[in-house]
XYZ file of C-alpha atoms in Angstrom:
584
model
C 32.469 31.368 141.577
C 35.662 29.360 141.293
C 35.827 29.897 137.520
C 39.316 31.067 136.469
C 39.735 34.381 134.851
C 40.776 34.564 131.199
C 44.146 36.222 131.932
C 44.971 33.215 134.165
C 44.751 30.901 131.177
C 46.922 33.123 128.934
C 50.552 31.947 128.832
C 53.183 34.356 130.033
C 55.396 35.842 127.281
C 57.569 37.988 129.595
C 60.662 36.077 130.633
C 61.937 38.602 133.154
C 59.970 37.044 136.000
C 61.751 33.724 135.414
C 65.168 35.265 136.076
C 66.327 35.179 139.628
C 68.296 37.823 141.436
C 72.068 37.438 141.305
C 73.273 35.243 144.093
C 77.077 35.837 143.735
C 78.973 38.639 145.319
C 80.519 41.426 143.101
C 84.194 40.993 142.077
C 86.852 43.716 142.604
C 89.101 43.986 139.573
C 92.912 44.744 139.863
C 92.256 48.299 138.590
C 89.962 48.959 141.557
C 86.659 48.713 139.666
C 83.696 46.622 140.853
C 82.038 44.198 138.447
C 78.641 42.491 139.302
C 78.081 38.875 138.415
C 75.461 37.975 135.698
C 72.157 36.642 136.927
C 71.584 32.830 136.756
C 68.653 31.370 134.774
C 66.733 28.534 136.283
C 66.640 25.587 133.910
C 63.406 24.315 135.324
C 61.586 27.536 134.733
C 62.902 27.582 131.148
C 61.563 24.040 130.600
C 58.226 25.039 132.057
C 58.038 28.007 129.880
C 58.736 25.921 126.774
C 55.880 23.583 127.803
C 53.515 26.496 128.256
C 54.448 28.012 124.912
C 54.132 24.672 123.111
C 50.683 24.099 124.645
C 49.373 27.547 123.898
C 46.829 28.170 121.255
C 47.261 29.685 117.871
C 46.147 33.167 118.988
C 49.493 33.748 120.696
C 51.589 32.814 117.579
C 52.286 36.331 116.565
C 53.425 37.267 120.028
C 55.879 34.398 119.969
C 57.234 35.562 116.610
C 57.876 38.965 118.151
C 59.838 37.379 120.904
C 61.859 35.467 118.312
C 62.604 38.763 116.472
C 63.717 40.356 119.685
C 66.099 37.461 120.283
C 67.426 37.726 116.722
C 68.018 41.488 117.198
C 69.913 40.828 120.415
C 72.028 38.242 118.542
C 72.800 40.667 115.733
C 73.778 43.422 118.192
C 76.040 40.918 119.925
C 77.576 39.959 116.615
C 78.255 43.628 115.738
C 79.767 44.225 119.102
C 82.023 41.228 118.583
C 83.070 42.534 115.228
C 84.036 45.922 116.716
C 85.999 44.151 119.408
C 87.686 42.109 116.815
C 88.575 45.183 114.803
C 90.064 46.896 117.798
C 92.064 43.797 118.569
C 93.393 43.757 115.005
C 94.465 47.366 115.291
C 96.301 46.617 118.540
C 97.836 43.565 116.973
C 99.038 45.589 114.002
C 100.587 48.192 116.238
C 102.465 45.512 118.107
C 103.690 44.011 114.855
C 104.882 47.427 113.663
C 106.688 47.989 116.981
C 108.384 44.622 116.638
C 109.356 45.457 113.080
C 110.772 48.804 114.106
C 112.762 47.135 116.873
C 114.186 44.501 114.530
C 115.064 47.155 111.960
C 116.939 49.196 114.594
C 118.813 46.132 115.719
C 119.866 44.978 112.318
C 118.684 47.498 109.608
C 120.490 46.141 106.605
C 119.374 42.518 106.893
C 115.726 43.267 107.929
C 115.173 45.610 105.050
C 116.919 43.636 102.309
C 115.134 40.377 103.212
C 111.687 41.876 102.999
C 110.180 42.195 99.572
C 107.043 44.027 100.636
C 107.179 47.626 99.405
C 105.003 48.915 102.179
C 107.179 47.248 104.794
C 110.313 48.594 103.160
C 108.970 52.132 103.223
C 107.790 51.738 106.766
C 111.143 50.440 107.848
C 112.995 53.360 106.257
C 110.685 55.982 107.720
C 110.688 54.305 111.153
C 114.475 54.371 111.286
C 114.421 57.979 110.174
C 112.297 59.045 113.178
C 114.302 56.911 115.589
C 117.683 58.280 114.483
C 116.432 61.893 114.531
C 115.493 61.378 118.167
C 118.546 59.515 119.466
C 121.371 61.220 117.549
C 123.315 63.466 119.909
C 124.156 67.128 119.198
C 127.832 66.391 118.532
C 129.943 64.322 116.074
C 131.168 61.000 117.344
C 134.767 60.212 116.520
C 136.519 56.799 116.309
C 138.319 55.745 119.508
C 142.105 55.359 119.214
C 143.926 52.225 120.403
C 145.285 54.048 123.363
C 141.795 55.121 124.470
C 140.421 51.658 124.032
C 143.230 50.245 126.274
C 142.592 52.824 128.988
C 140.444 51.759 131.852
C 137.394 53.846 132.385
C 134.275 53.740 134.573
C 131.212 51.614 133.743
C 129.222 54.748 132.764
C 131.871 55.880 130.296
C 132.150 52.371 128.941
C 128.449 52.149 128.525
C 128.314 55.533 126.767
C 131.161 54.556 124.377
C 129.476 51.284 123.577
C 126.226 53.185 122.785
C 128.065 55.677 120.588
C 129.991 53.141 118.562
C 126.909 51.017 118.024
C 124.919 54.119 117.031
C 127.601 55.046 114.454
C 127.768 51.584 112.938
C 124.019 51.072 112.729
C 123.561 54.654 111.300
C 126.231 53.869 108.641
C 124.385 50.682 107.714
C 121.153 52.587 107.495
C 122.759 55.142 105.100
C 124.137 52.302 102.985
C 120.694 50.768 102.771
C 119.301 54.153 101.668
C 121.884 54.466 98.909
C 121.079 50.936 97.753
C 117.364 51.757 97.606
C 118.092 54.889 95.569
C 119.081 52.569 92.687
C 115.667 50.954 92.716
C 112.745 52.839 91.316
C 110.191 51.354 93.720
C 111.247 53.076 96.954
C 113.870 55.536 95.617
C 111.720 58.593 96.370
C 111.162 57.494 100.011
C 114.864 56.773 100.437
C 115.810 60.181 99.049
C 113.280 61.879 101.300
C 114.810 60.190 104.321
C 118.320 61.366 103.279
C 117.166 64.993 102.722
C 115.489 64.970 106.079
C 118.587 63.621 107.820
C 120.802 66.242 106.105
C 118.588 69.000 107.325
C 118.043 67.703 110.802
C 121.414 66.191 111.747
C 123.886 67.946 109.436
C 126.368 68.139 112.307
C 126.592 64.369 112.785
C 128.756 61.721 111.106
C 128.671 60.867 107.410
C 127.430 64.278 106.347
C 129.596 64.295 103.268
C 128.065 60.951 102.187
C 124.568 62.406 102.446
C 125.587 65.536 100.519
C 127.236 63.542 97.722
C 124.158 61.363 97.218
C 121.873 64.413 97.137
C 124.061 66.496 94.912
C 124.276 63.711 92.423
C 120.467 63.613 92.157
C 120.576 67.408 91.370
C 122.666 66.822 88.287
C 120.037 64.939 86.325
C 119.283 65.981 82.728
C 115.676 66.695 83.596
C 114.600 68.645 86.594
C 112.202 66.224 88.360
C 110.455 66.141 91.642
C 113.375 64.423 93.285
C 115.793 67.040 91.939
C 113.608 69.790 93.464
C 113.613 67.898 96.790
C 117.382 67.801 96.775
C 117.637 71.559 96.000
C 115.207 72.369 98.837
C 117.355 70.351 101.218
C 120.547 72.128 100.234
C 118.774 75.519 100.619
C 117.670 74.597 104.139
C 121.229 73.674 105.023
C 122.419 77.036 103.774
C 119.807 78.901 105.732
C 120.357 77.018 109.055
C 124.137 76.791 108.913
C 125.744 79.053 111.463
C 129.285 77.805 111.450
C 129.607 77.798 107.662
C 131.234 74.317 107.616
C 128.270 72.517 106.102
C 127.793 75.254 103.608
C 131.445 75.048 102.510
C 131.182 71.266 102.001
C 127.988 71.593 99.933
C 129.409 74.364 97.805
C 132.520 72.241 97.064
C 130.422 69.377 95.879
C 128.039 71.523 93.799
C 130.763 73.478 92.103
C 132.661 70.292 91.274
C 129.479 68.722 89.880
C 128.663 71.758 87.710
C 132.131 71.802 86.233
C 131.988 68.068 85.482
C 128.745 68.569 83.620
C 130.210 71.259 81.473
C 128.002 73.979 83.082
C 124.945 72.331 81.537
C 122.659 71.800 84.464
C 119.305 73.257 85.570
C 119.456 76.866 86.783
C 117.820 75.923 90.068
C 120.948 74.098 91.016
C 122.998 77.317 90.799
C 120.255 79.356 92.378
C 120.843 77.559 95.656
C 123.874 79.796 96.170
C 121.548 82.771 96.470
C 120.485 81.417 99.872
C 123.951 81.416 101.406
C 124.385 83.577 104.436
C 127.548 85.203 103.079
C 125.973 88.628 102.474
C 124.657 89.066 106.024
C 127.616 87.408 107.864
C 130.410 89.255 106.005
C 128.502 92.596 106.297
C 128.256 92.118 110.024
C 131.978 91.440 110.104
C 132.770 94.794 108.504
C 130.422 96.683 110.871
C 131.857 94.865 113.889
C 135.369 95.815 112.867
C 134.388 99.470 112.585
C 132.611 99.420 115.964
C 135.605 97.824 117.619
C 137.923 100.523 116.284
C 135.638 103.339 117.352
C 135.037 101.841 120.831
C 138.649 100.958 121.596
C 139.031 103.768 124.089
C 135.745 103.029 125.843
C 136.852 99.381 126.199
C 139.992 100.416 128.030
C 138.057 102.521 130.471
C 135.619 99.729 131.266
C 138.504 97.421 131.845
C 140.050 99.907 134.318
C 136.727 100.148 136.146
C 136.511 96.389 136.486
C 139.999 96.250 137.981
C 139.040 98.913 140.506
C 135.948 96.911 141.481
C 137.926 93.691 141.987
C 140.177 95.369 144.495
C 137.250 95.869 146.871
C 136.052 92.241 146.661
C 136.622 90.035 149.611
C 138.542 86.780 149.405
C 135.427 84.681 149.484
C 133.750 86.769 146.664
C 136.962 86.549 144.517
C 136.898 82.795 144.919
C 133.237 82.589 143.854
C 133.902 84.840 140.933
C 136.742 82.609 139.747
C 134.587 79.508 140.024
C 131.831 81.220 138.084
C 134.181 82.070 135.275
C 135.453 78.510 135.124
C 131.881 77.223 134.903
C 131.024 79.728 132.144
C 134.142 78.646 130.223
C 133.139 74.986 130.455
C 129.655 75.752 129.392
C 130.922 77.516 126.248
C 133.112 74.581 125.351
C 130.230 72.189 125.905
C 127.995 74.235 123.671
C 130.644 74.168 120.934
C 130.687 77.874 120.331
C 131.993 78.525 116.847
C 135.208 80.480 116.615
C 134.570 83.742 114.739
C 137.847 83.644 112.956
C 137.246 80.105 111.777
C 133.717 81.020 110.612
C 134.942 84.023 108.648
C 137.659 81.850 107.089
C 135.085 79.349 105.936
C 132.774 82.046 104.575
C 135.662 83.560 102.628
C 136.528 80.210 101.163
C 132.907 79.615 100.223
C 132.667 83.001 98.598
C 135.777 82.280 96.636
C 134.351 79.071 95.192
C 131.083 80.801 94.393
C 132.818 83.649 92.502
C 135.101 81.236 90.673
C 132.051 79.397 89.378
C 130.224 82.641 88.397
C 133.314 83.958 86.485
C 133.857 80.723 84.652
C 130.262 80.742 83.497
C 130.580 84.319 82.330
C 133.990 83.758 80.598
C 133.918 80.295 79.162
C 130.225 79.224 79.185
C 128.255 82.244 78.122
C 125.937 80.002 76.144
C 125.163 77.942 79.281
C 121.665 78.051 80.735
C 123.303 79.136 83.942
C 124.263 82.608 82.596
C 121.274 84.376 83.992
C 121.628 82.678 87.417
C 125.260 83.611 87.430
C 124.378 87.280 86.779
C 121.731 87.193 89.537
C 124.320 85.798 91.977
C 126.746 88.571 91.008
C 124.080 91.223 91.692
C 123.565 89.855 95.235
C 127.202 89.461 96.148
C 128.611 92.354 94.092
C 129.592 94.376 97.202
C 131.870 91.464 98.299
C 133.975 91.326 95.077
C 137.518 92.535 95.379
C 138.112 95.913 93.776
C 141.051 94.528 91.782
C 138.588 92.558 89.629
C 136.270 95.428 88.776
C 137.790 96.466 85.489
C 137.967 92.868 84.136
C 134.458 92.093 85.300
C 133.023 95.301 83.776
C 134.593 94.459 80.431
C 133.180 90.959 80.562
C 129.732 92.295 81.473
C 129.950 94.771 78.602
C 130.812 91.977 76.186
C 127.895 89.823 77.334
C 125.492 92.817 77.129
C 126.560 93.817 73.632
C 126.454 90.197 72.462
C 122.963 89.581 73.915
C 121.724 92.754 72.169
C 123.208 91.623 68.838
C 121.308 88.304 69.217
C 118.248 90.239 70.205
C 118.353 92.165 66.919
C 118.694 89.020 64.842
C 116.309 86.703 66.650
C 113.028 88.077 67.998
C 112.089 84.749 69.653
C 114.785 85.154 72.336
C 114.174 88.895 72.807
C 112.758 88.517 76.321
C 115.667 86.429 77.542
C 118.312 88.669 75.960
C 116.730 91.721 77.403
C 116.838 90.176 80.795
C 120.564 89.409 80.351
C 121.202 93.045 79.368
C 119.336 94.371 82.416
C 121.195 91.985 84.766
C 124.539 93.063 83.241
C 123.521 96.727 83.772
C 122.294 96.175 87.328
C 125.544 94.261 88.172
C 127.683 97.069 86.849
C 125.673 99.677 88.871
C 125.854 97.495 92.011
C 129.654 97.178 91.726
C 130.152 100.968 91.650
C 127.460 101.724 94.285
C 129.452 100.366 97.217
C 133.293 100.244 97.535
C 133.568 101.080 93.804
C 132.343 104.649 94.356
C 135.987 105.782 94.915
C 136.905 104.518 91.398
C 136.711 106.883 88.472
C 134.936 104.522 85.981
C 132.531 105.747 83.344
C 129.547 103.417 82.686
C 128.503 105.161 79.507
C 127.961 101.924 77.531
C 125.675 100.591 80.274
C 123.611 103.801 80.424
C 123.270 103.730 76.623
C 122.142 100.188 76.620
C 119.602 100.850 79.334
C 118.313 103.828 77.464
C 118.065 101.803 74.260
C 115.978 98.977 75.806
C 113.529 101.249 77.657
C 111.328 101.656 74.583
C 110.934 97.906 73.914
C 110.248 97.386 77.542
C 107.272 99.795 77.178
C 105.620 97.049 75.038
C 106.159 94.334 77.671
C 103.040 93.894 79.827
C 104.864 91.498 82.191
C 107.823 93.667 82.891
C 106.912 94.036 86.535
C 107.815 90.415 87.044
C 111.195 90.648 85.286
C 112.744 94.029 86.207
C 114.379 94.576 89.678
C 114.622 98.120 90.883
C 118.187 99.088 92.062
C 119.376 102.317 93.601
C 122.166 104.253 91.877
C 124.021 106.986 93.708
C 126.583 107.967 91.034
C 126.031 111.460 89.603
C 125.590 111.303 85.812
C 125.651 114.067 83.229
C 122.558 116.330 82.882
C 121.993 115.352 79.293
C 121.941 111.685 80.106
C 119.489 112.142 82.967
C 117.210 114.353 80.869
C 117.209 111.734 78.152
C 116.154 109.058 80.617
C 113.404 111.267 82.044
C 111.977 111.920 78.608
C 111.988 108.244 77.600
C 110.600 107.166 80.885
C 107.731 109.567 80.509
C 106.971 108.261 76.991
C 107.077 104.638 78.325
C 104.688 105.566 81.094
C 101.947 106.068 78.517
C 101.904 102.252 77.863
C 103.015 100.688 81.157
C 100.620 99.253 83.849
C 99.577 101.499 86.723
C 101.865 99.984 89.357
C 104.928 100.411 87.059
C 103.863 103.985 86.182
C 103.702 104.918 89.912
C 107.164 103.459 90.509
C 108.518 105.255 87.452
C 107.013 108.642 88.387
C 108.426 108.348 91.929
C 111.877 107.648 90.448
C 111.579 110.552 88.008
C 110.706 112.829 90.981
C 113.812 111.687 92.871
C 116.048 112.334 89.808
C 114.660 115.874 89.503
C 115.132 116.413 93.263
C 118.744 115.209 92.956
C 119.604 117.291 89.922
C 117.773 120.556 90.123
C 118.503 121.550 86.478
C 116.098 118.847 85.317
C 113.170 120.957 86.496
C 113.429 122.763 83.151
C 111.680 119.788 81.545
C 108.628 120.520 83.640
C 108.194 124.057 82.167
C 106.438 124.240 78.835
C 107.795 127.662 77.797
C 111.500 127.708 78.522
C 114.097 125.624 76.598
C 117.677 125.074 77.821
C 118.892 123.968 74.301
C 117.915 124.775 70.801
C 117.038 122.243 68.161
C 114.797 119.214 67.972
C 114.445 116.287 70.261
C 115.447 113.071 68.454
C 113.406 110.262 70.049
C 114.568 107.849 67.312
C 118.222 107.914 68.427
C 119.412 105.276 70.964
C 122.191 107.344 72.329
C 120.975 109.394 75.307
C 123.663 112.063 74.932
C 122.888 112.702 71.262
C 119.097 112.925 71.250
C 119.021 116.498 72.522
C 116.542 115.885 75.344
C 116.834 119.452 76.738
C 115.054 120.752 73.649
C 111.745 119.315 74.785
C 109.647 118.927 77.917
C 107.662 116.273 79.732
C 104.357 116.991 77.959
C 103.345 113.300 78.704
C 102.526 114.315 82.237
C 99.534 116.348 81.025
C 98.145 113.080 79.482
C 98.880 111.099 82.689
C 96.853 113.646 84.608
C 93.823 112.237 82.836
C 94.795 108.644 83.556
C 92.087 106.189 84.626
C 93.946 105.339 87.874
C 93.402 108.086 90.511
C 96.768 107.322 92.046
C 98.592 107.949 88.730
C 96.552 111.130 88.198
C 97.598 112.405 91.620
C 101.264 111.471 91.174
C 101.379 113.015 87.679
C 99.918 116.232 88.993
C 102.353 116.261 91.908
C 105.358 115.771 89.514
C 104.159 118.360 87.048
C 104.100 121.008 89.769
C 107.191 119.825 91.565
C 110.284 121.930 92.031
C 113.582 120.744 93.726
C 113.410 123.205 96.619
C 110.204 121.519 97.873
C 107.822 124.288 96.941
C 104.906 123.793 94.512
C 104.635 125.981 91.380
C 101.378 127.824 90.768
């Protein structure tokens, strides 16, 4: 039979058989990749397909709809792909625009920043220049050329280098001027100050350092301590920490001390606390130790020098020539690396220390009501070993006056008791620190300071936060037995109320005191008494309370403490004797 099958009458919905194979050769791209040409559709076949679809029956309508949905899906995917491509192109375009903006800003920073009113562009321009200058600024200061140097003929390389350096200095100066101008506006002031602080930390050796410091120090003197003020203080602290020559620290200290004096010593305490990060204590201590080592090793140095001379006699002419050239190269390298002269560095540190002490002493003498009093006392505690011995008597009298005055205010106003107690403690610690170093040779009695410390121990027993306020200091001066016994007794009473950590520290200190003064072990015995009479715990004078008429019975209570460490330490102290043996 010639009857056609049913599938022969069904129109074809698959269009893949209409497409022909690609007839073009593949193309080799410039990057070396091979790209194949897209296949070509036959227009006649497409027309024939349309005729077949139009003449088909209604049974194939759903199948055609499916083909239409497939086409729509392909169109949507193509649209999404185009969107992604457009987004990537936008990102690339924005990057190119930012690069062009950065290049324009570097070429003419003042005009390009001032003429743009967009805040984002302003911040971007400032930050872009910051990164660029941090990368291209050399590791040395560029000085202005003299007329004679300008008239001298030089090579093309030197001329090119000079041109670059002078342009860099002029553009950098314009950039700093633009930052100072932006500081006056509240819109981008924080960004401008951030750039200046970063420049001061990163390129403090370069030109216009004093301009940067002046602008930053001025922001530290505001009435309220804001975020920008803290940013300035942090920048100055980083300069102090990283300064090896002492030149930048000296410049900063000059500006800060001048600013504090102009403000009548009424600034925030964090401004003065920046001095605590100066490297004076370490550098000057190293100086003293190096001087002692040089004196002790003077003879050894001579012997080594004699040995070197003997070795040079045996060197050949060629080796001596090489050795001479090597020394010349090393000398040039040291000059290129700008090695700081030790004498010049010590001179700068001494001048810096002088300015710091003048500020501290003025605060103590003329501005004792200033909020900087506590910060000044903390600074004296840190640098006390560097104070000249000739000032000890006057300084101790001044500290005694402040200590007694703060205690009088403490008795009248209970609201300021915590601050006044801290002042008294800092005065006491400073006095002890003065006589613990070079002041040990002086015959100075600190009875008033011991009495004041003994007096405030009992109120401190009621302070739960005393661990955050009291600094432990070591005292090597031998004191009378009655005074030490009075402190032991009052410390043992205070331990009944203090936190565990403080009790452990206190018991350890008490054990060291007994080990240092063996006669104090009589307070550990419950039967014997060195003195007759009654212990007067109500008296504030440690030498009149008759402490040797009692014992440390508080240790028996501490042996039942809830903290096992405190129990063990109390038991160890109760059975402790100075010769190292334990009593039975």
